[in-house]
Amino acid sequence: MTTIEKTLIPNSQQERVIAVCSDGQFRTLERIQLEIKRRFNKYDTTPAISARLRERTILFKQGFEKQRLRVINQKTGKPVYYYTLRRITNAISI
């Protein structure tokens, strides 16, 4: 854990999801879950993480937008979804 991560320990599940997903890496829900466990020693379920990622208004208020990448698994032929959060830049100038 870096010095910044130690000083900015998230207090809520939403904050943990934002902390993990806002680094620019695309991850599956399971990888997000493992990263939360590794960084913060908290166990958040994949359905709960998915719910936090669906809360668009809260993410938007925090200055983030969800990006989703759909990849077909070559072995099963089923889609696998990867998620990341990107910072929203203000496109409207006053």
XYZ file of C-alpha atoms in Angstrom:
94
model
C 0.000 0.000 0.000
C 1.373 3.408 -0.963
C 1.530 6.381 1.388
C -1.424 7.998 -0.380
C -3.535 4.832 -0.033
C -2.723 4.659 3.691
C -3.855 8.244 4.281
C -6.984 7.975 2.121
C -8.633 4.852 3.512
C -12.172 4.698 2.135
C -14.961 4.664 4.710
C -17.703 3.176 2.553
C -18.185 0.454 -0.007
C -18.747 3.094 -2.707
C -15.470 4.796 -1.810
C -13.592 1.462 -1.963
C -15.002 0.703 -5.421
C -14.030 4.179 -6.649
C -10.545 3.863 -5.144
C -9.907 0.558 -6.921
C -11.610 1.297 -10.244
C -10.305 4.814 -10.812
C -6.725 3.751 -11.598
C -7.450 3.254 -15.309
C -7.195 -0.544 -15.334
C -10.099 -2.587 -16.640
C -11.095 -5.340 -14.174
C -13.829 -7.959 -13.846
C -16.083 -7.786 -10.798
C -14.099 -10.661 -9.290
C -10.790 -8.817 -9.806
C -12.269 -5.670 -8.251
C -13.359 -7.786 -5.280
C -9.858 -9.250 -4.878
C -8.226 -5.830 -5.147
C -10.532 -4.403 -2.459
C -9.622 -7.325 -0.208
C -5.894 -6.827 -0.899
C -5.849 -3.046 -0.430
C -8.380 -2.539 2.350
C -8.889 -5.991 3.920
C -12.658 -5.724 3.357
C -14.856 -8.338 1.715
C -17.346 -6.753 -0.685
C -19.444 -9.178 -2.729
C -19.527 -8.992 -6.524
C -23.295 -8.189 -6.557
C -22.638 -5.294 -4.163
C -19.735 -4.028 -6.298
C -21.950 -4.266 -9.382
C -24.632 -2.248 -7.596
C -22.121 0.469 -6.676
C -20.989 0.660 -10.310
C -24.629 1.059 -11.425
C -25.147 4.092 -9.164
C -24.447 6.568 -11.948
C -25.609 9.697 -10.145
C -23.351 9.055 -7.156
C -20.395 8.310 -9.439
C -21.141 11.463 -11.431
C -21.287 13.587 -8.260
C -17.875 12.188 -7.323
C -16.591 13.163 -10.788
C -16.445 9.689 -12.374
C -18.011 7.867 -15.275
C -18.159 4.080 -15.625
C -16.654 2.448 -18.699
C -17.464 -1.135 -19.551
C -15.595 -3.422 -21.926
C -17.271 -6.584 -23.260
C -14.948 -9.420 -24.328
C -16.021 -12.848 -25.559
C -14.319 -15.697 -23.686
C -12.675 -17.882 -26.332
C -13.227 -21.106 -24.368
C -16.883 -20.649 -23.424
C -18.119 -18.226 -26.070
C -19.745 -16.158 -23.299
C -19.182 -12.442 -22.702
C -16.948 -11.248 -19.882
C -17.316 -7.663 -18.686
C -14.465 -5.448 -17.512
C -15.010 -2.161 -15.702
C -13.068 0.993 -14.952
C -13.912 4.511 -13.835
C -12.595 7.539 -15.637
C -12.488 11.067 -14.334
C -15.015 13.389 -15.961
C -13.508 16.570 -17.309
C -15.717 19.610 -17.536
C -16.316 20.178 -21.252
C -18.425 23.287 -20.700
C -16.465 26.468 -20.252
C -18.067 29.521 -18.701
